PDB file of C-alpha atoms in Angstrom:
ATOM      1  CA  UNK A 279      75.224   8.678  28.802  1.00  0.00           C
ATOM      2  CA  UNK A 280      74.772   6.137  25.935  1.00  0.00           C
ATOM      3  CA  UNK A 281      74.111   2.747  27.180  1.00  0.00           C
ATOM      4  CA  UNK A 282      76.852   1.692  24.501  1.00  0.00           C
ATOM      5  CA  UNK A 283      79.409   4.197  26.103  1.00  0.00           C
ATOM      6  CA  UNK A 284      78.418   2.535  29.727  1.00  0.00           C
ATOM      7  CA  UNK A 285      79.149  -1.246  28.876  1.00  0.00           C
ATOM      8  CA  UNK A 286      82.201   0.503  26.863  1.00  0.00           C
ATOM      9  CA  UNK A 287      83.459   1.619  30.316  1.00  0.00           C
ATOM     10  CA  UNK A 288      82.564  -1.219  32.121  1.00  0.00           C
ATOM     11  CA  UNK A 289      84.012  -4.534  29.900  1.00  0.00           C
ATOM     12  CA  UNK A 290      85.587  -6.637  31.862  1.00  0.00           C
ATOM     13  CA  UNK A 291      88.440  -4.756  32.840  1.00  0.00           C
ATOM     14  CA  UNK A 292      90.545  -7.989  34.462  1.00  0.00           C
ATOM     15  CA  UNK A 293      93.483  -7.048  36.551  1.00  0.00           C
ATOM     16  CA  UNK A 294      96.103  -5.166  36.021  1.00  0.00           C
ATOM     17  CA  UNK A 295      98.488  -4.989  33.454  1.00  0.00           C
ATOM     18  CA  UNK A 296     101.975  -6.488  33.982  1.00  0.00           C
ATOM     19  CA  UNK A 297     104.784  -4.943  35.214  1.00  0.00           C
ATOM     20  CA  UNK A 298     107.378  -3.923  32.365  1.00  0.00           C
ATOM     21  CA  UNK A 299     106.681  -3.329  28.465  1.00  0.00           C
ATOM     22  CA  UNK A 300     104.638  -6.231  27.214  1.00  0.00           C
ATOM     23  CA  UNK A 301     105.302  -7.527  23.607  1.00  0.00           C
ATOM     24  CA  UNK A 302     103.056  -6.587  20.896  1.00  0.00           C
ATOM     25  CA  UNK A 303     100.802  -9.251  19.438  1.00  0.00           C
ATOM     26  CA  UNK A 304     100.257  -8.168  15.493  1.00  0.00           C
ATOM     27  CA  UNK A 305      98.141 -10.809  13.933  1.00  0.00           C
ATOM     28  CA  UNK A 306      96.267 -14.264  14.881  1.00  0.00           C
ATOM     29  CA  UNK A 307      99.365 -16.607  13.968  1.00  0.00           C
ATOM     30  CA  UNK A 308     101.729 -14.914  16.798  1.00  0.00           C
ATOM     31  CA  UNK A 309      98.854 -14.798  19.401  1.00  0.00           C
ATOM     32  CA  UNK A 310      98.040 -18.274  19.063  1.00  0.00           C
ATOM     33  CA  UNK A 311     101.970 -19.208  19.020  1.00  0.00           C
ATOM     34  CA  UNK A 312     102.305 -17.357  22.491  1.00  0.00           C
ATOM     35  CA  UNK A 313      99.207 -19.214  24.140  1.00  0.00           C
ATOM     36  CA  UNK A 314      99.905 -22.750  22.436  1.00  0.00           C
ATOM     37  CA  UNK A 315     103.459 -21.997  24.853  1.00  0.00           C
ATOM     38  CA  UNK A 316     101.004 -21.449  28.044  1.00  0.00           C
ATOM     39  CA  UNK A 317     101.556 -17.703  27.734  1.00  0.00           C
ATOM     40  CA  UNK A 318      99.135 -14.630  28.446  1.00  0.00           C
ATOM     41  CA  UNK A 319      97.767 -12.868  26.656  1.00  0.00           C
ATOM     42  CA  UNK A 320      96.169  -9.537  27.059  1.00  0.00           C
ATOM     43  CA  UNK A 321      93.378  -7.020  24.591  1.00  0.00           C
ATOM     44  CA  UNK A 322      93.134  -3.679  25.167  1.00  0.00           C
ATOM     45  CA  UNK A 323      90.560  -1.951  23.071  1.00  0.00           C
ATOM     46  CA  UNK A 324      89.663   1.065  22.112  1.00  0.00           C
ATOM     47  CA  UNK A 325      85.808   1.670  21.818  1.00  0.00           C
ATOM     48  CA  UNK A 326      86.028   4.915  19.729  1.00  0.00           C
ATOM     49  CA  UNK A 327      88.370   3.512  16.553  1.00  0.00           C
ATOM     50  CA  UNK A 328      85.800   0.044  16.406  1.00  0.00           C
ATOM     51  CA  UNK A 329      82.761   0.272  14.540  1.00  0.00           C
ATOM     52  CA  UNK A 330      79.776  -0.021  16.496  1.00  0.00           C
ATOM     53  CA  UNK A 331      76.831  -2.455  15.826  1.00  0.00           C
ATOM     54  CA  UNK A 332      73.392  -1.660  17.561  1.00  0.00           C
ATOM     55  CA  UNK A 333      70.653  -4.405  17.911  1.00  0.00           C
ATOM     56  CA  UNK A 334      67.776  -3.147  15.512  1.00  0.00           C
ATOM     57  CA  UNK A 335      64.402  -2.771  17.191  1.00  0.00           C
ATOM     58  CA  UNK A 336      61.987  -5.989  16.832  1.00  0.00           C
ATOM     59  CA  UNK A 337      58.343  -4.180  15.389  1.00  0.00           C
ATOM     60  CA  UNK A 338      55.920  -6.263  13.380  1.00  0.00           C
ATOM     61  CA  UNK A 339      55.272  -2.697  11.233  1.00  0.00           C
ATOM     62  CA  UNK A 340      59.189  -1.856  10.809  1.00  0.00           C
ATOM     63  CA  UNK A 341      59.194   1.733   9.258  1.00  0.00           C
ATOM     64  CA  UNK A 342      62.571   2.551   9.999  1.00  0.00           C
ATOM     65  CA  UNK A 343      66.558   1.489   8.966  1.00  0.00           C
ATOM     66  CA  UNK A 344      66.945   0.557  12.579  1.00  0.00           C
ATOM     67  CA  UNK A 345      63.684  -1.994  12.957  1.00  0.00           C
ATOM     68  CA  UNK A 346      63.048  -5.640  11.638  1.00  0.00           C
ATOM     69  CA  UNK A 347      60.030  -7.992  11.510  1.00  0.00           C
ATOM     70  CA  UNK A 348      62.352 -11.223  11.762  1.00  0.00           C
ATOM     71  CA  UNK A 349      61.962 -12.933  15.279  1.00  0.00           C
ATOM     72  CA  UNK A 350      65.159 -14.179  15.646  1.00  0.00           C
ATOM     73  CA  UNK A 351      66.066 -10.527  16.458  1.00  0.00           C
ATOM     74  CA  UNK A 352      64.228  -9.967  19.407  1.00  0.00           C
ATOM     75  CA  UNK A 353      66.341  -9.323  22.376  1.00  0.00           C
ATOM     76  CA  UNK A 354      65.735 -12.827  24.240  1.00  0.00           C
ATOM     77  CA  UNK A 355      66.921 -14.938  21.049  1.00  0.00           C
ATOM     78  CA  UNK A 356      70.513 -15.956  21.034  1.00  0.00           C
ATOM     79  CA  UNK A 357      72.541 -16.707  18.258  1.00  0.00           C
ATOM     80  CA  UNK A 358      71.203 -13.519  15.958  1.00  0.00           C
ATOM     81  CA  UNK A 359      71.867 -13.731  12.285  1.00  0.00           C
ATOM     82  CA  UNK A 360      74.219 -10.489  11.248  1.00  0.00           C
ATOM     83  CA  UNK A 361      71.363  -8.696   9.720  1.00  0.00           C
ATOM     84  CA  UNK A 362      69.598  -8.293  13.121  1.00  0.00           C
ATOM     85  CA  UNK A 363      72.272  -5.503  13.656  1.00  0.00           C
ATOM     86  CA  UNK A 364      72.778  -1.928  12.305  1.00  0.00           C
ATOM     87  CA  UNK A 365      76.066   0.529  12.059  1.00  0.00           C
ATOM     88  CA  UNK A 366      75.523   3.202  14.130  1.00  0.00           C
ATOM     89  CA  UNK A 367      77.625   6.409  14.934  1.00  0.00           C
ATOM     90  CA  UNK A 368      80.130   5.706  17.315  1.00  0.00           C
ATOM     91  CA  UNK A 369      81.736   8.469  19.296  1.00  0.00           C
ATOM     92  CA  UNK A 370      82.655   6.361  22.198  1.00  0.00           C
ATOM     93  CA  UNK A 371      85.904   7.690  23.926  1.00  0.00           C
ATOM     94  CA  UNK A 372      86.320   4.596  26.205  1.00  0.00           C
ATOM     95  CA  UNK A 373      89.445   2.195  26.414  1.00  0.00           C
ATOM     96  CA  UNK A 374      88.796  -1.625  27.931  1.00  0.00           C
ATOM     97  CA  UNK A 375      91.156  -4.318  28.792  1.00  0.00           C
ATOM     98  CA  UNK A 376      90.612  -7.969  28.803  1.00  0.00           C
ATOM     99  CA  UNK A 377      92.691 -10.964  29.772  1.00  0.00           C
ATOM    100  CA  UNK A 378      92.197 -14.291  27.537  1.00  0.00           C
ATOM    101  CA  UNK A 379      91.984 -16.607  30.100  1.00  0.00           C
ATOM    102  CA  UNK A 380      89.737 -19.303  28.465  1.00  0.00           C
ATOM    103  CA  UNK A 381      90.149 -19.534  24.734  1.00  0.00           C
ATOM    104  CA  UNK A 382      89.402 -21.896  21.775  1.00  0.00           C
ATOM    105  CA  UNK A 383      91.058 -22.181  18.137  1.00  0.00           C
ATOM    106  CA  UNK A 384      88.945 -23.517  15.168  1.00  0.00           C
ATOM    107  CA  UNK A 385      90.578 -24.120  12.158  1.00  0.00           C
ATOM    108  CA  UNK A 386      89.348 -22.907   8.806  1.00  0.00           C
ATOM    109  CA  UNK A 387      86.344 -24.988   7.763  1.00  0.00           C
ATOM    110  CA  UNK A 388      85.478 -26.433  11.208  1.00  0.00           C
ATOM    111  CA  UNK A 389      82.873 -24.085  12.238  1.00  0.00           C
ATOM    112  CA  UNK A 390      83.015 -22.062   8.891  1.00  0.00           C
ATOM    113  CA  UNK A 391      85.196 -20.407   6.453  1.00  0.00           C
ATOM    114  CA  UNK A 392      87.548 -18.877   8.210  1.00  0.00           C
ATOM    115  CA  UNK A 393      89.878 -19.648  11.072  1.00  0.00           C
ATOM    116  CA  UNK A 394      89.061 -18.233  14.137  1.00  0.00           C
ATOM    117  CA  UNK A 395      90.574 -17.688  17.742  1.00  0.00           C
ATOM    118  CA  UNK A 396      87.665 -17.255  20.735  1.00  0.00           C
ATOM    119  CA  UNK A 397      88.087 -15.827  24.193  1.00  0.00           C
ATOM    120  CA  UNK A 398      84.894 -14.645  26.422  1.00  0.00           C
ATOM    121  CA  UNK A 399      84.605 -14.020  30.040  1.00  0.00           C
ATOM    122  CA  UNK A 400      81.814 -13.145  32.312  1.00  0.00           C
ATOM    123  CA  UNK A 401      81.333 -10.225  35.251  1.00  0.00           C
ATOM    124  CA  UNK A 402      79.191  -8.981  37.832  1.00  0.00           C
ATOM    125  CA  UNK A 403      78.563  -5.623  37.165  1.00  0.00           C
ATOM    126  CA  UNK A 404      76.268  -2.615  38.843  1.00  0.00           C
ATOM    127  CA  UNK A 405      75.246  -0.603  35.882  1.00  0.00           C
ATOM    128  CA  UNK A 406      71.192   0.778  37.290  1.00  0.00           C
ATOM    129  CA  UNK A 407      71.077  -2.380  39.307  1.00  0.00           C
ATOM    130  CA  UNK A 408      73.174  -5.865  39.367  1.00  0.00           C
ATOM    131  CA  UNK A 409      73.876  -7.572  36.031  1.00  0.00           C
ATOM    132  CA  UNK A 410      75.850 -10.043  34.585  1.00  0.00           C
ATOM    133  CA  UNK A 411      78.156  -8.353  32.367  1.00  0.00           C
ATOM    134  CA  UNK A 412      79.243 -11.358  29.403  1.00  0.00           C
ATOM    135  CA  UNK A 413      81.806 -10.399  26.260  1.00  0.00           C
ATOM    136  CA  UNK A 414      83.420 -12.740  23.720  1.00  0.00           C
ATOM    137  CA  UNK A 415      85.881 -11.691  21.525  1.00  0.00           C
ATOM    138  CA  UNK A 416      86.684 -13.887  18.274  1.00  0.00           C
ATOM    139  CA  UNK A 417      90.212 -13.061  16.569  1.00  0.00           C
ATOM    140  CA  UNK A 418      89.454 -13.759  12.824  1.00  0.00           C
ATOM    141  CA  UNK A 419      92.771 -15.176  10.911  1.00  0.00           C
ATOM    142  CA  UNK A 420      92.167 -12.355   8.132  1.00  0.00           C
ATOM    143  CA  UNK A 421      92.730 -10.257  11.758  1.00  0.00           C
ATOM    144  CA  UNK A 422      89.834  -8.840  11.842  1.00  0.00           C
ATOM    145  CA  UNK A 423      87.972  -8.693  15.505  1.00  0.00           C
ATOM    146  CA  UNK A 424      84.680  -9.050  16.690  1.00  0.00           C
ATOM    147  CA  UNK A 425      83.409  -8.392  20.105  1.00  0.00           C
ATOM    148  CA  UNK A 426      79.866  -8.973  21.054  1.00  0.00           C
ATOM    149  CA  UNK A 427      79.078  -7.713  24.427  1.00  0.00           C
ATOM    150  CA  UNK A 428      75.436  -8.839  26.720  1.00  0.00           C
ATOM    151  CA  UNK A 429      74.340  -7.693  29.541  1.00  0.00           C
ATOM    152  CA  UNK A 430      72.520 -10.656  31.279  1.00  0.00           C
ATOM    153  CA  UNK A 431      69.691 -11.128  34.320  1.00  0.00           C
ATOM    154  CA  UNK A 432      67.936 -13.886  35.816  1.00  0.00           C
ATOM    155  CA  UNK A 433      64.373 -14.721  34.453  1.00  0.00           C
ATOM    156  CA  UNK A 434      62.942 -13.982  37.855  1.00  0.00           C
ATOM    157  CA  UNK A 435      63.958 -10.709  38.053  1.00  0.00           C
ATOM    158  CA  UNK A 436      64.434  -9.343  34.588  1.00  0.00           C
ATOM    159  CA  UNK A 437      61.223  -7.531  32.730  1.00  0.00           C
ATOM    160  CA  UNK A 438      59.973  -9.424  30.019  1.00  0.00           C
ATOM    161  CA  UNK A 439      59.410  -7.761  26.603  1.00  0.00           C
ATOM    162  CA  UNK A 440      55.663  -7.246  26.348  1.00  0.00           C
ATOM    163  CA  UNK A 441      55.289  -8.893  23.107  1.00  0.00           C
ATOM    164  CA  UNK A 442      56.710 -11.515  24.663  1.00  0.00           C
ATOM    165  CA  UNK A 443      54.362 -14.025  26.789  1.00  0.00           C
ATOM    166  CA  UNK A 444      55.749 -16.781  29.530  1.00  0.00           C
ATOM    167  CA  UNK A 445      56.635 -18.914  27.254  1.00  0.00           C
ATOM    168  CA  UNK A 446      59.583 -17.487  25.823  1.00  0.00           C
ATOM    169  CA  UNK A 447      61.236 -17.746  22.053  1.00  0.00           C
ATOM    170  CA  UNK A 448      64.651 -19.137  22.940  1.00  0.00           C
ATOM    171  CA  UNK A 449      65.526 -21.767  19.951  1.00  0.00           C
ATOM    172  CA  UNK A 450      64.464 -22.453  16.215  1.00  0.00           C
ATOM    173  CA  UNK A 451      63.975 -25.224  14.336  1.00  0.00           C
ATOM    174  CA  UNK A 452      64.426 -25.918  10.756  1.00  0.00           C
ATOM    175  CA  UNK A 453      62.437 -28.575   8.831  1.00  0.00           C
ATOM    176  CA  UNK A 454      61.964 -29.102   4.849  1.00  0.00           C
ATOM    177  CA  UNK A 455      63.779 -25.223   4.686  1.00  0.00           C
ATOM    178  CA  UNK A 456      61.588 -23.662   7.126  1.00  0.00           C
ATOM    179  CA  UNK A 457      62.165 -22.018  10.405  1.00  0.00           C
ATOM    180  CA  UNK A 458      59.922 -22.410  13.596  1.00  0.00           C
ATOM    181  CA  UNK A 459      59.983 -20.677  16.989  1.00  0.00           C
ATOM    182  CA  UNK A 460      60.551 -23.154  19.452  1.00  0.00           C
ATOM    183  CA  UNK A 461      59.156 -21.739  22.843  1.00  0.00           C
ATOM    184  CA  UNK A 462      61.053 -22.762  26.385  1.00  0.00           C
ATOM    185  CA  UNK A 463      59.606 -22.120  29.810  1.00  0.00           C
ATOM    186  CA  UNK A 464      61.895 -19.992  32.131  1.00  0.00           C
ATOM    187  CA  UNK A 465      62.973 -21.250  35.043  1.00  0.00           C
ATOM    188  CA  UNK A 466      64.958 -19.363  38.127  1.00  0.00           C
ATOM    189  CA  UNK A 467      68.018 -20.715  36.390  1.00  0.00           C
ATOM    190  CA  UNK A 468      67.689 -18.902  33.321  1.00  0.00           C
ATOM    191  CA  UNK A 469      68.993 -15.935  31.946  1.00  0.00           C
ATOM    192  CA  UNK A 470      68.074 -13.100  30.030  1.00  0.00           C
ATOM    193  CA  UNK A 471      69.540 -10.352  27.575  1.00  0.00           C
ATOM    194  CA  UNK A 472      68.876  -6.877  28.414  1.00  0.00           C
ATOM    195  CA  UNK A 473      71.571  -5.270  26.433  1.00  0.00           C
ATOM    196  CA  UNK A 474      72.997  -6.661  23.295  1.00  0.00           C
ATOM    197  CA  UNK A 475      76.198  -4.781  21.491  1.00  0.00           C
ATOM    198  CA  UNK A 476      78.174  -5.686  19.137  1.00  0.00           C
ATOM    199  CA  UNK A 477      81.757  -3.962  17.631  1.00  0.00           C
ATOM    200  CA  UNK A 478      84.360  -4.811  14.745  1.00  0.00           C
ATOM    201  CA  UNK A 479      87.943  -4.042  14.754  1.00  0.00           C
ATOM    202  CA  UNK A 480      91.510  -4.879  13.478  1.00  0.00           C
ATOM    203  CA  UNK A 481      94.350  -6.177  15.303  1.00  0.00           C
ATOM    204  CA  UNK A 482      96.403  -3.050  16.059  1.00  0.00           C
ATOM    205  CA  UNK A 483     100.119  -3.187  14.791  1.00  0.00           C
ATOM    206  CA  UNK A 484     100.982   0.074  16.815  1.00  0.00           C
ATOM    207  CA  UNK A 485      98.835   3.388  16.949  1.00  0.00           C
ATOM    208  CA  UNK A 486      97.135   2.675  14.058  1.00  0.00           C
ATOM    209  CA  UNK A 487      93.323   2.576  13.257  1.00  0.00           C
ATOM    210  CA  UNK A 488      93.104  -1.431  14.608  1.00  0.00           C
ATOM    211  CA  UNK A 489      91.471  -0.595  17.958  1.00  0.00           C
ATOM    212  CA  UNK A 490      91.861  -3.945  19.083  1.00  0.00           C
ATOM    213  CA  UNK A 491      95.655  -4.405  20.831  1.00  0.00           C
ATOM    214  CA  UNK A 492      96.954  -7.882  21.945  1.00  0.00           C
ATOM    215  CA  UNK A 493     100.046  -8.168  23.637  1.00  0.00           C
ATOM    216  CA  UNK A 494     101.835 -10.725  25.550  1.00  0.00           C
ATOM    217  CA  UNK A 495     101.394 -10.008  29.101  1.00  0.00           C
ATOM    218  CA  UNK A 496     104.565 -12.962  30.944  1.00  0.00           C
TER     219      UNK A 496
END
């Protein structure tokens, strides 16, 4: 089994659904109207119609589609540019469901070009061993939908990459237009990622080729 198809299974299924037939959500504007009122709002999402984005392969000597020489791809880093992923086939058959409990708005031009609504939660999980299973969702206002999906362990416990010492890369810093590796020591209280996944979708207006279903769940 894919490790893609496993955290497929596994996202953060949270609760039930309601009781009844919960309204249909079709684009940013009406989701955001529901949970400006204090409303709920629920995703369900459907693995196998989103496009899947692998984490390419850190190598010095990349030699293949799938493999990069830039740092800030390695596993550890956070905050990886786009072009540290890949499309890759995606013939997931998997359906997940997600409450947005905690969720942010930023307006078009605040953090970038386009508006954006942001929901992520965070679960323990038993997938080969304990890990902290943590997915974000972002609800673009063109309704497009990204979901980015790490599997997390504590530095104490989690096997470093071997081309990775101690000391490792967490943050960069830019001076005079160049970019530096900026090395932090691990403590117990860190974490690290062990799994990094990403998938795109569109806001479903009924059973369509969205994959990514919102609905008002009062």
């Amino acid at each position: 089994m894919s490790k893609a198809l496993i955290l497929a299974v596994v996202f953060l299924c949270a609760g039930q659904a309601s009781a009844g037939s919960p309204g249909r959500l079709k684009d940013l504007e009406s989701m955001l109207e529901h949970l400006r009122a204090g409303g709920e709002v629920r995703a369900v999402l459907d693995w196998g119609v989103c496009r899947l984005q692998s984490l390419k392969t850190f190598s010095e000597t990349p030699a293949r589609p799938d493999e990069t020489a830039d740092p800030r791809c390695r596993l550890s880093m956070h905050g990886k540019p786009p072009g540290c992923y890949y499309s890759s086939d995606n013939k997931l058959k998997a359906v997940s469901g997600m409450k947005l409990d905690t969720w942010e708005y930023f307006a078009p031009g605040f953090l970038g070009p386009r508006g954006y609504l942001s929901a992520s939660a965070a679960q323990l999980i038993s997938i080969r061993g304990f890990v902290l299973n943590y997915g974000s969702v972002k609800v673009y206002d063109d309704n497009s939908v990204a979901v980015k999906i790490n599997y997390l362990k504590p530095a104490f416990e989690a096997r470093p990459d071997p081309a990775i010492t101690e000391e490792t890369p967490l943050l960069l810093r830019r001076e005079d237009g160049r970019e530096t590796l900026v090395s932090k020591k691990l403590s117990q209280q860190d974490y690290l990622i062990v799994m990094d996944e990403m998938f795109t979708c569109e806001i479903s207006s009924r059973s369509d080729s969205g994959g990514a279903s919102f609905f008002a769940a009062d």
